[in-house]
mmCIF file of C-alpha atoms in Angstrom:
data_model
loop_
_atom_site.group_PDB
_atom_site.id
_atom_site.type_symbol
_atom_site.label_atom_id
_atom_site.label_comp_id
_atom_site.label_asym_id
_atom_site.label_seq_id
_atom_site.Cartn_x
_atom_site.Cartn_y
_atom_site.Cartn_z
ATOM 1 C CA MET W 17 -42.641 -0.619 -82.269
ATOM 2 C CA GLN W 18 -41.909 2.530 -84.257
ATOM 3 C CA THR W 19 -40.832 5.667 -82.387
ATOM 4 C CA VAL W 20 -41.281 9.323 -83.372
ATOM 5 C CA SER W 21 -39.829 12.090 -81.205
ATOM 6 C CA GLY W 22 -38.963 15.768 -81.225
ATOM 7 C CA VAL W 23 -40.593 18.721 -82.955
ATOM 8 C CA GLN W 24 -41.905 17.700 -86.392
ATOM 9 C CA THR W 25 -42.356 20.354 -89.089
ATOM 10 C CA ALA W 26 -43.555 17.873 -91.716
ATOM 11 C CA ALA W 27 -46.641 15.700 -91.542
ATOM 12 C CA PHE W 28 -46.520 12.054 -90.478
ATOM 13 C CA THR W 29 -48.060 9.986 -93.266
ATOM 14 C CA ASN W 30 -48.002 6.194 -93.446
ATOM 15 C CA THR W 31 -51.062 4.402 -94.838
ATOM 16 C CA SER W 32 -49.258 1.082 -95.461
ATOM 17 C CA LEU W 33 -48.631 -0.031 -91.902
ATOM 18 C CA ALA W 34 -48.496 -3.755 -91.182
ATOM 19 C CA ASP W 35 -51.006 -5.460 -88.913
ATOM 20 C CA ASN W 36 -50.425 -4.871 -85.188
ATOM 21 C CA THR W 37 -47.971 -1.992 -85.712
ATOM 22 C CA GLY W 38 -47.359 0.171 -82.659
ATOM 23 C CA ILE W 39 -46.201 3.784 -82.941
ATOM 24 C CA ASP W 40 -44.868 5.575 -79.872
ATOM 25 C CA ALA W 41 -45.099 9.327 -80.455
ATOM 26 C CA SER W 42 -45.210 10.316 -76.791
ATOM 27 C CA ALA W 43 -42.170 12.597 -77.221
ATOM 28 C CA ALA W 44 -43.246 14.073 -80.570
ATOM 29 C CA GLN W 45 -44.884 17.417 -81.356
ATOM 30 C CA TRP W 46 -46.197 18.408 -84.762
ATOM 31 C CA ARG W 47 -46.034 22.063 -85.795
ATOM 32 C CA THR W 48 -46.778 21.804 -89.498
ATOM 33 C CA ALA W 49 -48.681 23.769 -92.103
ATOM 34 C CA ALA W 50 -49.834 20.505 -93.706
ATOM 35 C CA HIS W 51 -53.582 19.982 -93.983
ATOM 36 C CA ILE W 52 -53.317 16.673 -92.081
ATOM 37 C CA SER W 53 -50.700 16.547 -89.309
ATOM 38 C CA ILE W 54 -50.876 12.780 -88.712
ATOM 39 C CA ARG W 55 -52.303 10.246 -91.161
ATOM 40 C CA LEU W 56 -51.978 6.517 -90.614
ATOM 41 C CA GLY W 57 -53.568 3.325 -91.847
ATOM 42 C CA GLY W 58 -53.034 0.038 -93.624
ATOM 43 C CA GLY W 59 -53.288 -3.113 -91.553
ATOM 44 C CA ALA W 60 -55.519 -4.041 -88.650
ATOM 45 C CA ASN W 61 -54.947 -3.372 -84.946
ATOM 46 C CA VAL W 62 -52.586 -0.423 -85.406
ATOM 47 C CA CYS W 63 -51.988 1.545 -82.189
ATOM 48 C CA PHE W 64 -50.767 5.160 -82.131
ATOM 49 C CA HIS W 65 -49.693 6.365 -78.697
ATOM 50 C CA GLY W 66 -49.095 9.961 -77.619
ATOM 51 C CA GLY W 67 -48.044 12.903 -79.725
ATOM 52 C CA GLU W 68 -49.211 16.498 -79.854
ATOM 53 C CA THR W 69 -50.301 18.614 -82.818
ATOM 54 C CA VAL W 70 -50.215 22.394 -82.440
ATOM 55 C CA GLY W 71 -51.966 24.527 -85.049
ATOM 56 C CA ASN W 72 -51.416 28.198 -85.809
ATOM 57 C CA LEU W 73 -54.755 29.315 -87.270
ATOM 58 C CA PRO W 74 -55.720 32.740 -85.837
ATOM 59 C CA PRO W 75 -59.148 32.761 -84.164
ATOM 60 C CA ALA W 76 -60.463 35.053 -86.919
ATOM 61 C CA THR W 77 -59.852 32.323 -89.538
ATOM 62 C CA THR W 78 -63.076 31.506 -91.389
ATOM 63 C CA TRP W 79 -64.811 28.205 -90.719
ATOM 64 C CA SER W 80 -64.561 27.219 -94.381
ATOM 65 C CA THR W 81 -60.771 27.619 -94.262
ATOM 66 C CA ALA W 82 -60.214 26.013 -90.849
ATOM 67 C CA LEU W 83 -62.194 22.848 -91.567
ATOM 68 C CA ASN W 84 -59.564 21.792 -94.149
ATOM 69 C CA TYR W 85 -56.978 21.206 -91.398
ATOM 70 C CA TYR W 86 -57.008 17.910 -89.489
ATOM 71 C CA ALA W 87 -54.953 17.003 -86.457
ATOM 72 C CA MET W 88 -55.197 13.291 -87.157
ATOM 73 C CA VAL W 89 -56.815 10.866 -89.616
ATOM 74 C CA PRO W 90 -56.416 7.278 -88.332
ATOM 75 C CA ASP W 91 -57.570 4.389 -90.523
ATOM 76 C CA GLY W 92 -57.600 0.596 -90.532
ATOM 77 C CA PRO W 93 -59.737 -2.012 -88.738
ATOM 78 C CA ASN W 94 -59.599 -1.811 -84.936
ATOM 79 C CA VAL W 95 -57.249 1.177 -85.019
ATOM 80 C CA THR W 96 -56.489 2.611 -81.562
ATOM 81 C CA VAL W 97 -55.355 6.159 -80.804
ATOM 82 C CA GLU W 98 -54.400 6.882 -77.223
ATOM 83 C CA GLY W 99 -52.971 9.839 -75.376
ATOM 84 C CA VAL W 100 -52.875 12.182 -78.367
ATOM 85 C CA ARG W 101 -53.176 15.936 -77.753
ATOM 86 C CA THR W 102 -54.404 18.348 -80.426
ATOM 87 C CA PHE W 103 -54.763 22.122 -80.431
ATOM 88 C CA ASN W 104 -56.255 24.562 -82.908
ATOM 89 C CA ARG W 105 -56.860 22.403 -85.937
ATOM 90 C CA GLY W 106 -60.028 22.451 -87.996
ATOM 91 C CA ASP W 107 -60.865 18.900 -86.928
ATOM 92 C CA GLY W 108 -59.490 16.890 -84.046
ATOM 93 C CA VAL W 109 -59.458 13.145 -84.703
ATOM 94 C CA ALA W 110 -61.292 12.080 -87.898
ATOM 95 C CA PHE W 111 -61.494 8.329 -88.459
ATOM 96 C CA GLY W 112 -61.027 7.155 -92.025
ATOM 97 C CA SER W 113 -62.947 5.103 -94.570
ATOM 98 C CA ASN W 114 -61.772 1.682 -93.342
ATOM 99 C CA ALA W 115 -61.785 2.001 -89.564
ATOM 100 C CA PRO W 116 -64.455 -0.311 -88.122
ATOM 101 C CA ASN W 117 -64.295 -0.703 -84.338
ATOM 102 C CA TRP W 118 -61.945 2.227 -83.765
ATOM 103 C CA THR W 119 -60.926 3.413 -80.283
ATOM 104 C CA LEU W 120 -59.927 6.883 -79.059
ATOM 105 C CA ARG W 121 -58.648 6.825 -75.496
ATOM 106 C CA GLY W 122 -57.122 9.422 -73.180
ATOM 107 C CA ALA W 123 -57.144 12.142 -75.863
ATOM 108 C CA TYR W 124 -57.079 15.903 -75.276
ATOM 109 C CA VAL W 125 -58.675 17.829 -78.140
ATOM 110 C CA HIS W 126 -58.583 21.584 -77.538
ATOM 111 C CA TYR W 127 -60.028 24.377 -79.680
ATOM 112 C CA ALA W 128 -61.200 22.301 -82.654
ATOM 113 C CA ARG W 129 -62.607 24.700 -85.221
ATOM 114 C CA ASP W 130 -65.021 22.097 -86.643
ATOM 115 C CA GLY W 131 -65.495 18.603 -85.172
ATOM 116 C CA CYS W 132 -63.595 17.280 -82.151
ATOM 117 C CA VAL W 133 -64.246 13.631 -83.082
ATOM 118 C CA GLU W 134 -65.419 12.678 -86.589
ATOM 119 C CA ASN W 135 -66.821 9.313 -87.639
ATOM 120 C CA HIS W 136 -68.295 10.224 -91.015
ATOM 121 C CA PHE W 137 -67.932 6.672 -92.307
ATOM 122 C CA VAL W 138 -70.421 5.683 -89.565
ATOM 123 C CA PHE W 139 -68.449 2.794 -88.027
ATOM 124 C CA ALA W 140 -68.759 1.361 -84.540
ATOM 125 C CA GLY W 141 -66.211 2.988 -82.261
ATOM 126 C CA THR W 142 -65.410 4.043 -78.707
ATOM 127 C CA VAL W 143 -64.330 7.332 -77.140
ATOM 128 C CA ASP W 144 -63.059 6.718 -73.617
ATOM 129 C CA ASP W 145 -61.521 8.985 -70.978
ATOM 130 C CA ALA W 146 -61.135 11.986 -73.307
ATOM 131 C CA LEU W 147 -61.124 15.739 -72.674
ATOM 132 C CA LEU W 148 -62.694 17.547 -75.629
ATOM 133 C CA ASP W 149 -62.371 21.109 -74.396
ATOM 134 C CA GLY W 150 -63.498 23.576 -77.016
ATOM 135 C CA CYS W 151 -65.337 22.009 -79.940
ATOM 136 C CA PHE W 152 -67.327 23.747 -82.669
ATOM 137 C CA ILE W 153 -69.117 20.372 -82.983
ATOM 138 C CA GLY W 154 -68.609 17.614 -80.438
ATOM 139 C CA PHE W 155 -69.175 14.415 -82.405
ATOM 140 C CA ALA W 156 -69.838 14.286 -86.161
ATOM 141 C CA SER W 157 -71.134 11.040 -87.615
ATOM 142 C CA ARG W 158 -73.349 12.113 -90.461
ATOM 143 C CA PRO W 159 -72.331 9.893 -93.422
ATOM 144 C CA TYR W 160 -70.266 11.446 -96.195
ATOM 145 C CA GLN W 161 -72.096 9.276 -98.735
ATOM 146 C CA ALA W 162 -75.876 8.982 -98.751
ATOM 147 C CA VAL W 163 -75.646 5.231 -99.392
ATOM 148 C CA ALA W 164 -73.656 4.594 -96.203
ATOM 149 C CA ASP W 165 -75.823 3.164 -93.419
ATOM 150 C CA GLY W 166 -74.286 2.824 -89.987
ATOM 151 C CA SER W 167 -77.548 2.630 -88.073
ATOM 152 C CA GLY W 168 -76.723 -0.929 -86.984
ATOM 153 C CA ASN W 169 -73.442 0.163 -85.393
ATOM 154 C CA VAL W 170 -72.933 1.617 -81.909
ATOM 155 C CA MET W 171 -70.621 4.518 -81.076
ATOM 156 C CA THR W 172 -69.813 4.511 -77.362
ATOM 157 C CA ILE W 173 -68.747 7.660 -75.510
ATOM 158 C CA GLN W 174 -67.745 7.070 -71.908
ATOM 159 C CA ASN W 175 -65.849 8.767 -69.084
ATOM 160 C CA THR W 176 -65.430 11.797 -71.340
ATOM 161 C CA LEU W 177 -65.699 15.584 -70.905
ATOM 162 C CA VAL W 178 -66.850 17.698 -73.860
ATOM 163 C CA ARG W 179 -67.389 21.469 -74.083
ATOM 164 C CA LEU W 180 -68.742 23.421 -77.032
ATOM 165 C CA GLN W 181 -66.709 26.557 -77.810
ATOM 166 C CA PRO W 182 -68.244 29.642 -79.445
ATOM 167 C CA MET W 183 -65.902 30.417 -82.350
ATOM 168 C CA ASP W 184 -65.263 33.612 -84.321
ATOM 169 C CA GLY W 185 -65.453 31.615 -87.568
ATOM 170 C CA VAL W 186 -68.889 29.986 -87.965
ATOM 171 C CA TYR W 187 -70.721 27.940 -90.572
ATOM 172 C CA THR W 188 -73.855 30.011 -90.148
ATOM 173 C CA GLY W 189 -75.518 32.323 -87.652
ATOM 174 C CA PRO W 190 -74.239 34.838 -85.109
ATOM 175 C CA VAL W 191 -70.613 35.288 -84.040
ATOM 176 C CA PRO W 192 -69.231 33.941 -81.815
ATOM 177 C CA GLY W 193 -71.133 30.712 -82.269
ATOM 178 C CA HIS W 194 -70.888 26.943 -82.475
ATOM 179 C CA GLY W 195 -72.727 23.894 -83.762
ATOM 180 C CA ALA W 196 -74.011 21.202 -81.424
ATOM 181 C CA PHE W 197 -72.825 18.125 -79.574
ATOM 182 C CA PHE W 198 -74.064 15.669 -82.201
ATOM 183 C CA GLU W 199 -74.024 16.030 -85.986
ATOM 184 C CA TRP W 200 -76.216 13.018 -86.687
ATOM 185 C CA SER W 201 -78.736 11.583 -89.157
ATOM 186 C CA ALA W 202 -81.040 8.579 -89.495
ATOM 187 C CA THR W 203 -78.208 6.471 -90.944
ATOM 188 C CA SER W 204 -75.682 7.447 -88.254
ATOM 189 C CA PRO W 205 -74.755 4.907 -85.566
ATOM 190 C CA GLN W 206 -76.610 4.317 -82.346
ATOM 191 C CA LEU W 207 -75.131 6.044 -79.303
ATOM 192 C CA ALA W 208 -74.139 4.649 -75.917
ATOM 193 C CA LEU W 209 -73.317 7.363 -73.342
ATOM 194 C CA TYR W 210 -71.882 6.512 -69.929
ATOM 195 C CA ASN W 211 -70.365 8.736 -67.230
ATOM 196 C CA ASP W 212 -69.861 11.767 -69.472
ATOM 197 C CA VAL W 213 -69.957 15.498 -68.704
ATOM 198 C CA PHE W 214 -71.144 17.930 -71.390
ATOM 199 C CA ARG W 215 -70.938 21.732 -71.208
ATOM 200 C CA ALA W 216 -72.560 24.411 -73.355
ATOM 201 C CA ASP W 217 -72.713 28.167 -72.725
ATOM 202 C CA GLN W 218 -75.153 29.117 -75.505
ATOM 203 C CA PRO W 219 -77.521 27.468 -78.019
ATOM 204 C CA SER W 220 -76.347 25.970 -81.290
ATOM 205 C CA ASN W 221 -76.220 28.014 -84.502
ATOM 206 C CA ASP W 222 -76.964 24.910 -86.571
ATOM 207 C CA GLY W 223 -80.595 23.822 -86.509
ATOM 208 C CA ASP W 224 -79.959 20.425 -88.125
ATOM 209 C CA GLU W 225 -77.686 19.232 -85.292
ATOM 210 C CA HIS W 226 -78.504 18.038 -81.775
ATOM 211 C CA MET W 227 -77.719 19.533 -78.380
ATOM 212 C CA ALA W 228 -79.184 16.404 -76.742
ATOM 213 C CA PRO W 229 -78.788 12.776 -77.843
ATOM 214 C CA PRO W 230 -80.506 12.417 -81.239
ATOM 215 C CA PRO W 231 -84.035 11.009 -80.925
ATOM 216 C CA GLY W 232 -84.239 7.252 -81.359
ATOM 217 C CA LYS W 233 -80.475 6.803 -81.254
ATOM 218 C CA LEU W 234 -79.750 5.790 -77.651
ATOM 219 C CA ALA W 235 -78.526 2.200 -77.368
ATOM 220 C CA GLY W 236 -77.454 2.748 -73.769
ATOM 221 C CA CYS W 237 -77.181 5.676 -71.387
ATOM 222 C CA ALA W 238 -76.340 6.190 -67.708
ATOM 223 C CA ASN W 239 -74.862 8.713 -65.284
ATOM 224 C CA ASN W 240 -74.280 11.700 -67.579
ATOM 225 C CA VAL W 241 -74.204 15.401 -66.616
ATOM 226 C CA MET W 242 -75.159 18.362 -68.791
ATOM 227 C CA VAL W 243 -73.738 21.701 -67.604
ATOM 228 C CA TRP W 244 -75.826 24.495 -69.110
ATOM 229 C CA LEU W 245 -74.508 28.032 -68.640
ATOM 230 C CA GLY W 246 -76.653 29.682 -71.296
ATOM 231 C CA PRO W 247 -79.826 31.756 -70.897
ATOM 232 C CA GLY W 248 -83.177 30.200 -70.079
ATOM 233 C CA PRO W 249 -83.989 26.489 -70.115
ATOM 234 C CA TYR W 250 -81.835 23.935 -71.899
ATOM 235 C CA PRO W 251 -82.591 24.113 -75.653
ATOM 236 C CA GLU W 252 -83.675 20.460 -76.083
ATOM 237 C CA PRO W 253 -85.260 17.794 -73.871
ATOM 238 C CA LEU W 254 -82.687 15.637 -72.106
ATOM 239 C CA PRO W 255 -83.255 11.931 -71.389
ATOM 240 C CA SER W 256 -83.507 10.726 -67.788
ATOM 241 C CA CYS W 257 -79.918 9.413 -67.913
ATOM 242 C CA PHE W 258 -78.740 13.041 -67.764
ATOM 243 C CA THR W 259 -78.542 15.348 -64.749
ATOM 244 C CA LEU W 260 -78.842 19.024 -65.683
ATOM 245 C CA MET W 261 -76.632 21.466 -63.750
ATOM 246 C CA THR W 262 -76.654 25.256 -64.164
ATOM 247 C CA GLY W 263 -75.096 28.402 -62.747
ATOM 248 C CA ALA W 264 -72.165 28.473 -60.352
ATOM 249 C CA ALA W 265 -72.717 24.884 -59.245
ATOM 250 C CA GLY W 266 -72.565 23.672 -62.830
ATOM 251 C CA LEU W 267 -69.438 25.704 -63.610
ATOM 252 C CA ASP W 268 -67.698 24.433 -60.460
ATOM 253 C CA TYR W 269 -68.601 20.844 -61.358
ATOM 254 C CA TRP W 270 -67.133 21.253 -64.850
ATOM 255 C CA ASN W 271 -63.969 22.990 -63.625
ATOM 256 C CA GLN W 272 -63.312 20.304 -61.027
ATOM 257 C CA ALA W 273 -63.829 17.528 -63.572
ATOM 258 C CA VAL W 274 -61.394 19.188 -66.000
ATOM 259 C CA ALA W 275 -58.811 19.789 -63.264
ATOM 260 C CA GLN W 276 -58.994 16.132 -62.237
ATOM 261 C CA TRP W 277 -58.638 14.936 -65.839
ATOM 262 C CA LYS W 278 -55.593 17.162 -66.405
ATOM 263 C CA ALA W 279 -54.014 15.979 -63.147
ATOM 264 C CA ASN W 280 -54.434 12.397 -64.356
ATOM 265 C CA HIS W 281 -53.033 13.167 -67.844
ATOM 266 C CA PRO W 282 -50.043 15.536 -67.541
ATOM 267 C CA PRO W 283 -48.384 16.532 -70.835
ATOM 268 C CA ALA W 284 -45.294 14.533 -71.746
ATOM 269 C CA THR W 285 -43.561 17.354 -73.630
ATOM 270 C CA ALA W 286 -42.597 20.991 -73.105
ATOM 271 C CA ASP W 287 -44.819 23.850 -74.261
ATOM 272 C CA VAL W 288 -43.266 24.893 -77.583
ATOM 273 C CA GLY W 289 -46.327 26.408 -79.258
ATOM 274 C CA PRO W 290 -47.256 30.077 -78.990
ATOM 275 C CA PRO W 291 -50.836 31.196 -78.354
ATOM 276 C CA VAL W 292 -53.136 32.261 -81.176
ATOM 277 C CA VAL W 293 -54.817 35.669 -80.982
ATOM 278 C CA SER W 294 -57.080 37.875 -83.085
ATOM 279 C CA LEU W 295 -58.826 41.157 -82.401
ATOM 280 C CA PHE W 296 -62.569 40.709 -82.063
ATOM 281 C CA ALA W 297 -63.771 44.250 -81.287
ATOM 282 C CA PRO W 298 -63.813 46.964 -82.403
ATOM 283 C CA ALA W 299 -64.070 46.001 -86.057
ATOM 284 C CA ALA W 300 -61.435 47.046 -88.574
ATOM 285 C CA ASN W 301 -61.895 50.640 -89.812
ATOM 286 C CA ALA W 302 -64.220 51.466 -86.910
ATOM 287 C CA THR W 303 -64.508 55.023 -85.643
ATOM 288 C CA VAL W 304 -64.213 55.137 -81.862
ATOM 289 C CA THR W 305 -65.092 57.810 -79.334
ATOM 290 C CA GLY W 306 -64.871 58.005 -75.577
ATOM 291 C CA VAL W 307 -64.499 54.792 -73.596
ATOM 292 C CA VAL W 308 -64.343 51.694 -75.794
ATOM 293 C CA THR W 309 -64.298 48.015 -74.796
ATOM 294 C CA LEU W 310 -61.439 46.264 -76.552
ATOM 295 C CA THR W 311 -61.878 42.507 -77.045
ATOM 296 C CA ALA W 312 -59.366 39.944 -78.247
ATOM 297 C CA THR W 313 -59.866 36.224 -78.794
ATOM 298 C CA ALA W 314 -56.838 34.340 -77.471
ATOM 299 C CA VAL W 315 -56.174 30.648 -76.823
ATOM 300 C CA ASP W 316 -53.136 28.544 -75.936
ATOM 301 C CA ASP W 317 -52.415 24.841 -76.175
ATOM 302 C CA ARG W 318 -51.524 24.783 -72.465
ATOM 303 C CA GLU W 319 -52.132 27.890 -70.342
ATOM 304 C CA LEU W 320 -52.605 31.493 -71.434
ATOM 305 C CA ALA W 321 -51.058 33.991 -69.020
ATOM 306 C CA GLU W 322 -52.116 37.405 -70.315
ATOM 307 C CA VAL W 323 -53.222 39.570 -73.213
ATOM 308 C CA ARG W 324 -51.955 43.119 -73.766
ATOM 309 C CA PHE W 325 -53.618 45.566 -76.124
ATOM 310 C CA GLN W 326 -51.497 48.059 -78.069
ATOM 311 C CA LEU W 327 -52.138 51.218 -80.049
ATOM 312 C CA ASP W 328 -49.406 51.982 -82.573
ATOM 313 C CA GLY W 329 -47.171 49.521 -80.743
ATOM 314 C CA GLN W 330 -47.615 51.071 -77.274
ATOM 315 C CA ASP W 331 -49.380 49.174 -74.474
ATOM 316 C CA LEU W 332 -52.847 50.373 -73.503
ATOM 317 C CA GLY W 333 -53.329 49.925 -69.777
ATOM 318 C CA ALA W 334 -52.546 46.810 -67.787
ATOM 319 C CA ALA W 335 -52.421 43.245 -69.025
ATOM 320 C CA THR W 336 -55.686 41.309 -69.055
ATOM 321 C CA THR W 337 -55.324 37.949 -67.342
ATOM 322 C CA THR W 338 -58.869 36.587 -67.151
ATOM 323 C CA ASP W 339 -61.253 35.507 -69.887
ATOM 324 C CA LEU W 340 -64.660 36.190 -68.370
ATOM 325 C CA THR W 341 -66.143 34.108 -71.168
ATOM 326 C CA PRO W 342 -63.847 31.407 -72.610
ATOM 327 C CA THR W 343 -61.233 32.822 -75.031
ATOM 328 C CA LYS W 344 -62.469 36.458 -74.783
ATOM 329 C CA TYR W 345 -60.163 38.996 -73.109
ATOM 330 C CA THR W 346 -61.423 42.556 -72.671
ATOM 331 C CA LEU W 347 -60.087 45.942 -71.630
ATOM 332 C CA PRO W 348 -61.951 49.255 -71.251
ATOM 333 C CA TRP W 349 -59.958 51.942 -73.044
ATOM 334 C CA ASP W 350 -60.511 55.681 -72.899
ATOM 335 C CA SER W 351 -59.729 56.782 -76.448
ATOM 336 C CA ARG W 352 -59.669 60.438 -75.350
ATOM 337 C CA GLY W 353 -56.120 59.873 -74.135
ATOM 338 C CA SER W 354 -54.904 59.443 -77.723
ATOM 339 C CA ALA W 355 -54.820 61.875 -80.634
ATOM 340 C CA ASN W 356 -57.637 61.992 -83.143
ATOM 341 C CA GLY W 357 -56.920 60.312 -86.453
ATOM 342 C CA THR W 358 -56.165 56.843 -87.790
ATOM 343 C CA HIS W 359 -54.184 54.406 -85.635
ATOM 344 C CA THR W 360 -53.297 50.715 -85.606
ATOM 345 C CA LEU W 361 -54.768 48.564 -82.861
ATOM 346 C CA THR W 362 -53.470 45.104 -81.999
ATOM 347 C CA ALA W 363 -53.084 42.653 -79.114
ATOM 348 C CA THR W 364 -50.305 40.336 -77.915
ATOM 349 C CA ALA W 365 -50.959 37.083 -76.039
ATOM 350 C CA HIS W 366 -48.395 35.433 -73.753
ATOM 351 C CA ASP W 367 -48.584 31.896 -72.402
ATOM 352 C CA ALA W 368 -47.253 30.619 -69.099
ATOM 353 C CA ALA W 369 -44.103 29.227 -70.773
ATOM 354 C CA GLY W 370 -43.121 32.612 -72.211
ATOM 355 C CA ASN W 371 -44.282 32.018 -75.791
ATOM 356 C CA SER W 372 -46.128 34.920 -77.396
ATOM 357 C CA ALA W 373 -48.013 35.918 -80.524
ATOM 358 C CA THR W 374 -49.357 39.221 -81.819
ATOM 359 C CA ALA W 375 -52.661 39.628 -83.632
ATOM 360 C CA ALA W 376 -52.833 41.167 -87.071
ATOM 361 C CA GLY W 377 -53.286 44.900 -86.576
ATOM 362 C CA ILE W 378 -56.452 46.707 -87.592
ATOM 363 C CA PRO W 379 -56.933 50.391 -88.431
ATOM 364 C CA VAL W 380 -59.249 52.430 -86.212
ATOM 365 C CA THR W 381 -60.076 56.104 -86.319
ATOM 366 C CA ILE W 382 -60.270 58.063 -83.079
ATOM 367 C CA SER W 383 -62.759 60.927 -83.198
ATOM 368 C CA ASN W 384 -63.290 62.813 -79.945
#
């Protein structure tokens, strides 16, 4: 058994592991600027346990930049990853080119700017007992190479919670926006879905992805819930193995499921990562008059406590403690209380552990 512990500022990279190697990273946290925080592979039956990767990409980071950052790339036949926690990377866990029959168990993937779980080499694999809370795309298994055909394999997703997160950096379409639950094609694996809860608050920006299980791809399916908090009917037909929940009842069901998962999977390490925050509105160089709604996008790896808006370094009003839509914190501001002219607007986010971060300032012109 290999052990990794403490705060790591360099990536973990070992692609020559022997068969049956175990790595205990339950006391390790990665805060690295490397494109891949954790990369492992080599022999068969490798098991990686625990560990947390904390990214620092501001919410305003473009999709094309964010997708180059991976929390973890596990490889090797029958590789198992369990209990890993990832925050604010482009991709969560992306299985490599030689990872048939992979397993991801007990993982917490939070605020993944592209795919939460990626299986682009179209192997059979299993996601079990995971919380994927804030994905641009839930599961991506469209083959990297056109010649790859995984249609005879089965990817099982069970006992898992997955929520799509509207992001400020998108591949296409309106902002904030997200892709869909399944990035799939004819040569992607079959899907088996058991005892899962899915949540979406708006339709997908990406028309070539699937908000429901891809047609003709269900190898097995039972006891799933779709929580739809968007406008109108659900965007795609759901199979009979799904129960659709909406409104307050749906939100309560999701919140209770997440609270139970977190109670069953407490973090093993202290909160050492600050939040990430960007200003969302008004836009840079905007001219503002009268009462203006200020909006910041802020997220933390654990628990965000508050966001404070500032003009020229001075707080504007009280702290905002509630995101009425996930990650968006707003404050009505009467610009008539400040002098006309050009000013710098910013926002500072604080988490429950006392860590903080300040958004890049933007110029605004007050004209009243």
